[in-house]
Amino acid sequence: KPEYIKITTSEVSREEAVIGIDLLRADGTSVIQKYYKDFASGWNFALECLQTLAYDRLVVDLYADWNTNEYGVVTIPEKARVTLNLGGHTINRGEIHSDWDGEVIYVGPNADVIINDGTITGGNSETGAGGIHIKDNAKVLLNDVKVDNNKSKGTNGAAIAVYNGATLVMNGGSLSDNFMDRDTIPIVVI
C-alpha cells in the first residue's frame, strides 16, 4: 500500500505530545508515526489519513485527557479501521448539549474499532447516543473502558447505541451514571 505523509507545524516529540498517530501496514509494521501537541491537530491529521485508505489500521494513542467540548464529536468514518489506546486517560465531551451529535464518539457504518483502557464521558445528546454511537454493521471492541456520565434525551442509549447489524463487545470496563429521559437503559440496540 502507498505511504501517506503530511508535514504539519504542530508535530512534536513523543515526550511533548498529547496525541500520537501511527499508520500500520497489514503485517503490523509502521508506515508513519507522528506526535502532536494539541488534540485537534492530531485528530485532524488522523481524519485525513482515514480518507486516503493508504494503510491497514490507524492507531491513536492518548498521552493526556482529551476535553472535546471545543472540538466536538470524535468521528470515526465509514469503513475505517481504528484503534484508540486511551492509556488510562479520558475523552470528555464536557456535557455540551447538541441536537444530534452530542455523543462523545461516533462510529460510522462498517468501521472496525478497538478502544483500550480509559473513560468515555460527558456526552449530552438530544436524539443521538450519549457516549458511543455505533452505526450499521460496525464492529466495536471495548477493553477496560468505562462509559459513564453520559446523557441522551432520545430513544438511543445514554451510554451506547448499537445500530443494525453492528457488534459491540466489552471486555472489562463498566457502564455507570448514564441517563436517558425516557428510562435508564444504558445500551440500546436498534
mmCIF file with all atom_site columns, N, CA and C in Angstrom, residues 30-63:
data_model
loop_
_atom_site.group_PDB
_atom_site.id
_atom_site.type_symbol
_atom_site.label_atom_id
_atom_site.label_alt_id
_atom_site.label_comp_id
_atom_site.label_asym_id
_atom_site.label_entity_id
_atom_site.label_seq_id
_atom_site.pdbx_PDB_ins_code
_atom_site.Cartn_x
_atom_site.Cartn_y
_atom_site.Cartn_z
_atom_site.occupancy
_atom_site.B_iso_or_equiv
_atom_site.pdbx_formal_charge
_atom_site.auth_seq_id
_atom_site.auth_comp_id
_atom_site.auth_asym_id
_atom_site.auth_atom_id
_atom_site.pdbx_PDB_model_num
ATOM 1   N N  . SER A 1 30 ? 4.935  -0.281 10.932 1.00 0.00 ? 30 SER A N  1
ATOM 2   C CA . SER A 1 30 ? 4.501  1.109  10.880 1.00 0.00 ? 30 SER A CA 1
ATOM 3   C C  . SER A 1 30 ? 4.808  1.748  9.529  1.00 0.00 ? 30 SER A C  1
ATOM 4   N N  . VAL A 1 31 ? 3.819  2.462  8.983  1.00 0.00 ? 31 VAL A N  1
ATOM 5   C CA . VAL A 1 31 ? 4.019  3.261  7.781  1.00 0.00 ? 31 VAL A CA 1
ATOM 6   C C  . VAL A 1 31 ? 4.620  4.606  8.184  1.00 0.00 ? 31 VAL A C  1
ATOM 7   N N  . ILE A 1 32 ? 4.016  5.218  9.201  1.00 0.00 ? 32 ILE A N  1
ATOM 8   C CA . ILE A 1 32 ? 4.493  6.507  9.688  1.00 0.00 ? 32 ILE A CA 1
ATOM 9   C C  . ILE A 1 32 ? 3.954  6.742  11.093 1.00 0.00 ? 32 ILE A C  1
ATOM 10  N N  . GLN A 1 33 ? 4.729  7.418  11.931 1.00 0.00 ? 33 GLN A N  1
ATOM 11  C CA . GLN A 1 33 ? 4.307  7.821  13.276 1.00 0.00 ? 33 GLN A CA 1
ATOM 12  C C  . GLN A 1 33 ? 4.451  9.332  13.388 1.00 0.00 ? 33 GLN A C  1
ATOM 13  N N  . LYS A 1 34 ? 3.457  9.947  14.026 1.00 0.00 ? 34 LYS A N  1
ATOM 14  C CA . LYS A 1 34 ? 3.523  11.385 14.284 1.00 0.00 ? 34 LYS A CA 1
ATOM 15  C C  . LYS A 1 34 ? 2.991  11.653 15.680 1.00 0.00 ? 34 LYS A C  1
ATOM 16  N N  . TYR A 1 35 ? 3.526  12.706 16.292 1.00 0.00 ? 35 TYR A N  1
ATOM 17  C CA . TYR A 1 35 ? 3.086  13.126 17.616 1.00 0.00 ? 35 TYR A CA 1
ATOM 18  C C  . TYR A 1 35 ? 2.690  14.599 17.547 1.00 0.00 ? 35 TYR A C  1
ATOM 19  N N  . TYR A 1 36 ? 1.646  14.949 18.334 1.00 0.00 ? 36 TYR A N  1
ATOM 20  C CA . TYR A 1 36 ? 1.104  16.309 18.268 1.00 0.00 ? 36 TYR A CA 1
ATOM 21  C C  . TYR A 1 36 ? 0.955  16.899 19.654 1.00 0.00 ? 36 TYR A C  1
ATOM 22  N N  . LYS A 1 37 ? 1.097  18.238 19.705 1.00 0.00 ? 37 LYS A N  1
ATOM 23  C CA . LYS A 1 37 ? 0.984  18.936 20.985 1.00 0.00 ? 37 LYS A CA 1
ATOM 24  C C  . LYS A 1 37 ? -0.441 19.354 21.294 1.00 0.00 ? 37 LYS A C  1
ATOM 25  N N  . ASP A 1 38 ? -1.351 19.240 20.304 1.00 0.00 ? 38 ASP A N  1
ATOM 26  C CA . ASP A 1 38 ? -2.753 19.514 20.591 1.00 0.00 ? 38 ASP A CA 1
ATOM 27  C C  . ASP A 1 38 ? -3.612 18.451 19.911 1.00 0.00 ? 38 ASP A C  1
ATOM 28  N N  . PHE A 1 39 ? -4.719 18.108 20.562 1.00 0.00 ? 39 PHE A N  1
ATOM 29  C CA . PHE A 1 39 ? -5.573 17.025 20.104 1.00 0.00 ? 39 PHE A CA 1
ATOM 30  C C  . PHE A 1 39 ? -6.184 17.301 18.737 1.00 0.00 ? 39 PHE A C  1
ATOM 31  N N  . ALA A 1 40 ? -6.650 18.528 18.513 1.00 0.00 ? 40 ALA A N  1
ATOM 32  C CA . ALA A 1 40 ? -7.324 18.843 17.251 1.00 0.00 ? 40 ALA A CA 1
ATOM 33  C C  . ALA A 1 40 ? -6.399 18.604 16.063 1.00 0.00 ? 40 ALA A C  1
ATOM 34  N N  . SER A 1 41 ? -5.156 19.045 16.152 1.00 0.00 ? 41 SER A N  1
ATOM 35  C CA . SER A 1 41 ? -4.222 18.840 15.040 1.00 0.00 ? 41 SER A CA 1
ATOM 36  C C  . SER A 1 41 ? -3.973 17.362 14.797 1.00 0.00 ? 41 SER A C  1
ATOM 37  N N  . GLY A 1 42 ? -3.783 16.621 15.872 1.00 0.00 ? 42 GLY A N  1
ATOM 38  C CA . GLY A 1 42 ? -3.547 15.185 15.733 1.00 0.00 ? 42 GLY A CA 1
ATOM 39  C C  . GLY A 1 42 ? -4.741 14.465 15.148 1.00 0.00 ? 42 GLY A C  1
ATOM 40  N N  . TRP A 1 43 ? -5.944 14.758 15.664 1.00 0.00 ? 43 TRP A N  1
ATOM 41  C CA . TRP A 1 43 ? -7.128 14.067 15.160 1.00 0.00 ? 43 TRP A CA 1
ATOM 42  C C  . TRP A 1 43 ? -7.453 14.501 13.735 1.00 0.00 ? 43 TRP A C  1
ATOM 43  N N  . ASN A 1 44 ? -7.235 15.769 13.396 1.00 0.00 ? 44 ASN A N  1
ATOM 44  C CA . ASN A 1 44 ? -7.458 16.217 12.020 1.00 0.00 ? 44 ASN A CA 1
ATOM 45  C C  . ASN A 1 44 ? -6.519 15.498 11.056 1.00 0.00 ? 44 ASN A C  1
ATOM 46  N N  . PHE A 1 45 ? -5.272 15.295 11.464 1.00 0.00 ? 45 PHE A N  1
ATOM 47  C CA . PHE A 1 45 ? -4.343 14.512 10.645 1.00 0.00 ? 45 PHE A CA 1
ATOM 48  C C  . PHE A 1 45 ? -4.856 13.083 10.514 1.00 0.00 ? 45 PHE A C  1
ATOM 49  N N  . ALA A 1 46 ? -5.344 12.511 11.620 1.00 0.00 ? 46 ALA A N  1
ATOM 50  C CA . ALA A 1 46 ? -5.887 11.153 11.593 1.00 0.00 ? 46 ALA A CA 1
ATOM 51  C C  . ALA A 1 46 ? -7.054 11.061 10.603 1.00 0.00 ? 46 ALA A C  1
ATOM 52  N N  . LEU A 1 47 ? -7.951 12.054 10.606 1.00 0.00 ? 47 LEU A N  1
ATOM 53  C CA . LEU A 1 47 ? -9.089 12.034 9.685  1.00 0.00 ? 47 LEU A CA 1
ATOM 54  C C  . LEU A 1 47 ? -8.628 12.121 8.237  1.00 0.00 ? 47 LEU A C  1
ATOM 55  N N  . GLU A 1 48 ? -7.601 12.928 7.972  1.00 0.00 ? 48 GLU A N  1
ATOM 56  C CA . GLU A 1 48 ? -7.051 12.986 6.616  1.00 0.00 ? 48 GLU A CA 1
ATOM 57  C C  . GLU A 1 48 ? -6.499 11.630 6.203  1.00 0.00 ? 48 GLU A C  1
ATOM 58  N N  . CYS A 1 49 ? -5.828 10.956 7.127  1.00 0.00 ? 49 CYS A N  1
ATOM 59  C CA . CYS A 1 49 ? -5.290 9.626  6.842  1.00 0.00 ? 49 CYS A CA 1
ATOM 60  C C  . CYS A 1 49 ? -6.406 8.629  6.585  1.00 0.00 ? 49 CYS A C  1
ATOM 61  N N  . LEU A 1 50 ? -7.491 8.734  7.333  1.00 0.00 ? 50 LEU A N  1
ATOM 62  C CA . LEU A 1 50 ? -8.621 7.826  7.145  1.00 0.00 ? 50 LEU A CA 1
ATOM 63  C C  . LEU A 1 50 ? -9.211 7.969  5.746  1.00 0.00 ? 50 LEU A C  1
ATOM 64  N N  . GLN A 1 51 ? -9.132 9.151  5.166  1.00 0.00 ? 51 GLN A N  1
ATOM 65  C CA . GLN A 1 51 ? -9.674 9.366  3.834  1.00 0.00 ? 51 GLN A CA 1
ATOM 66  C C  . GLN A 1 51 ? -8.783 8.807  2.737  1.00 0.00 ? 51 GLN A C  1
ATOM 67  N N  . THR A 1 52 ? -7.493 8.621  3.011  1.00 0.00 ? 52 THR A N  1
ATOM 68  C CA . THR A 1 52 ? -6.578 8.149  1.972  1.00 0.00 ? 52 THR A CA 1
ATOM 69  C C  . THR A 1 52 ? -6.640 6.640  1.788  1.00 0.00 ? 52 THR A C  1
ATOM 70  N N  . LEU A 1 53 ? -7.026 5.902  2.839  1.00 0.00 ? 53 LEU A N  1
ATOM 71  C CA . LEU A 1 53 ? -7.052 4.436  2.802  1.00 0.00 ? 53 LEU A CA 1
ATOM 72  C C  . LEU A 1 53 ? -5.698 3.859  2.391  1.00 0.00 ? 53 LEU A C  1
ATOM 73  N N  . ALA A 1 54 ? -4.614 4.526  2.752  1.00 0.00 ? 54 ALA A N  1
ATOM 74  C CA . ALA A 1 54 ? -3.270 4.109  2.360  1.00 0.00 ? 54 ALA A CA 1
ATOM 75  C C  . ALA A 1 54 ? -2.574 3.302  3.458  1.00 0.00 ? 54 ALA A C  1
ATOM 76  N N  . TYR A 1 55 ? -3.324 2.557  4.245  1.00 0.00 ? 55 TYR A N  1
ATOM 77  C CA . TYR A 1 55 ? -2.786 1.816  5.363  1.00 0.00 ? 55 TYR A CA 1
ATOM 78  C C  . TYR A 1 55 ? -3.830 0.784  5.755  1.00 0.00 ? 55 TYR A C  1
ATOM 79  N N  . ASP A 1 56 ? -3.467 -0.124 6.654  1.00 0.00 ? 56 ASP A N  1
ATOM 80  C CA . ASP A 1 56 ? -4.428 -1.123 7.102  1.00 0.00 ? 56 ASP A CA 1
ATOM 81  C C  . ASP A 1 56 ? -5.179 -0.676 8.348  1.00 0.00 ? 56 ASP A C  1
ATOM 82  N N  . ARG A 1 57 ? -4.482 -0.056 9.300  1.00 0.00 ? 57 ARG A N  1
ATOM 83  C CA . ARG A 1 57 ? -5.131 0.372  10.551 1.00 0.00 ? 57 ARG A CA 1
ATOM 84  C C  . ARG A 1 57 ? -4.470 1.643  11.059 1.00 0.00 ? 57 ARG A C  1
ATOM 85  N N  . LEU A 1 58 ? -5.312 2.534  11.570 1.00 0.00 ? 58 LEU A N  1
ATOM 86  C CA . LEU A 1 58 ? -4.857 3.756  12.215 1.00 0.00 ? 58 LEU A CA 1
ATOM 87  C C  . LEU A 1 58 ? -4.850 3.511  13.716 1.00 0.00 ? 58 LEU A C  1
ATOM 88  N N  . VAL A 1 59 ? -3.733 3.792  14.370 1.00 0.00 ? 59 VAL A N  1
ATOM 89  C CA . VAL A 1 59 ? -3.631 3.660  15.819 1.00 0.00 ? 59 VAL A CA 1
ATOM 90  C C  . VAL A 1 59 ? -3.436 5.051  16.407 1.00 0.00 ? 59 VAL A C  1
ATOM 91  N N  . VAL A 1 60 ? -4.290 5.402  17.374 1.00 0.00 ? 60 VAL A N  1
ATOM 92  C CA . VAL A 1 60 ? -4.222 6.706  18.031 1.00 0.00 ? 60 VAL A CA 1
ATOM 93  C C  . VAL A 1 60 ? -3.949 6.471  19.509 1.00 0.00 ? 60 VAL A C  1
ATOM 94  N N  . ASP A 1 61 ? -2.884 7.071  20.012 1.00 0.00 ? 61 ASP A N  1
ATOM 95  C CA . ASP A 1 61 ? -2.526 6.960  21.433 1.00 0.00 ? 61 ASP A CA 1
ATOM 96  C C  . ASP A 1 61 ? -2.752 8.302  22.111 1.00 0.00 ? 61 ASP A C  1
ATOM 97  N N  . LEU A 1 62 ? -3.441 8.280  23.259 1.00 0.00 ? 62 LEU A N  1
ATOM 98  C CA . LEU A 1 62 ? -3.590 9.493  24.059 1.00 0.00 ? 62 LEU A CA 1
ATOM 99  C C  . LEU A 1 62 ? -2.538 9.498  25.154 1.00 0.00 ? 62 LEU A C  1
ATOM 100 N N  . TYR A 1 63 ? -1.950 10.659 25.393 1.00 0.00 ? 63 TYR A N  1
ATOM 101 C CA . TYR A 1 63 ? -0.973 10.820 26.458 1.00 0.00 ? 63 TYR A CA 1
ATOM 102 C C  . TYR A 1 63 ? -1.465 11.798 27.518 1.00 0.00 ? 63 TYR A C  1
#
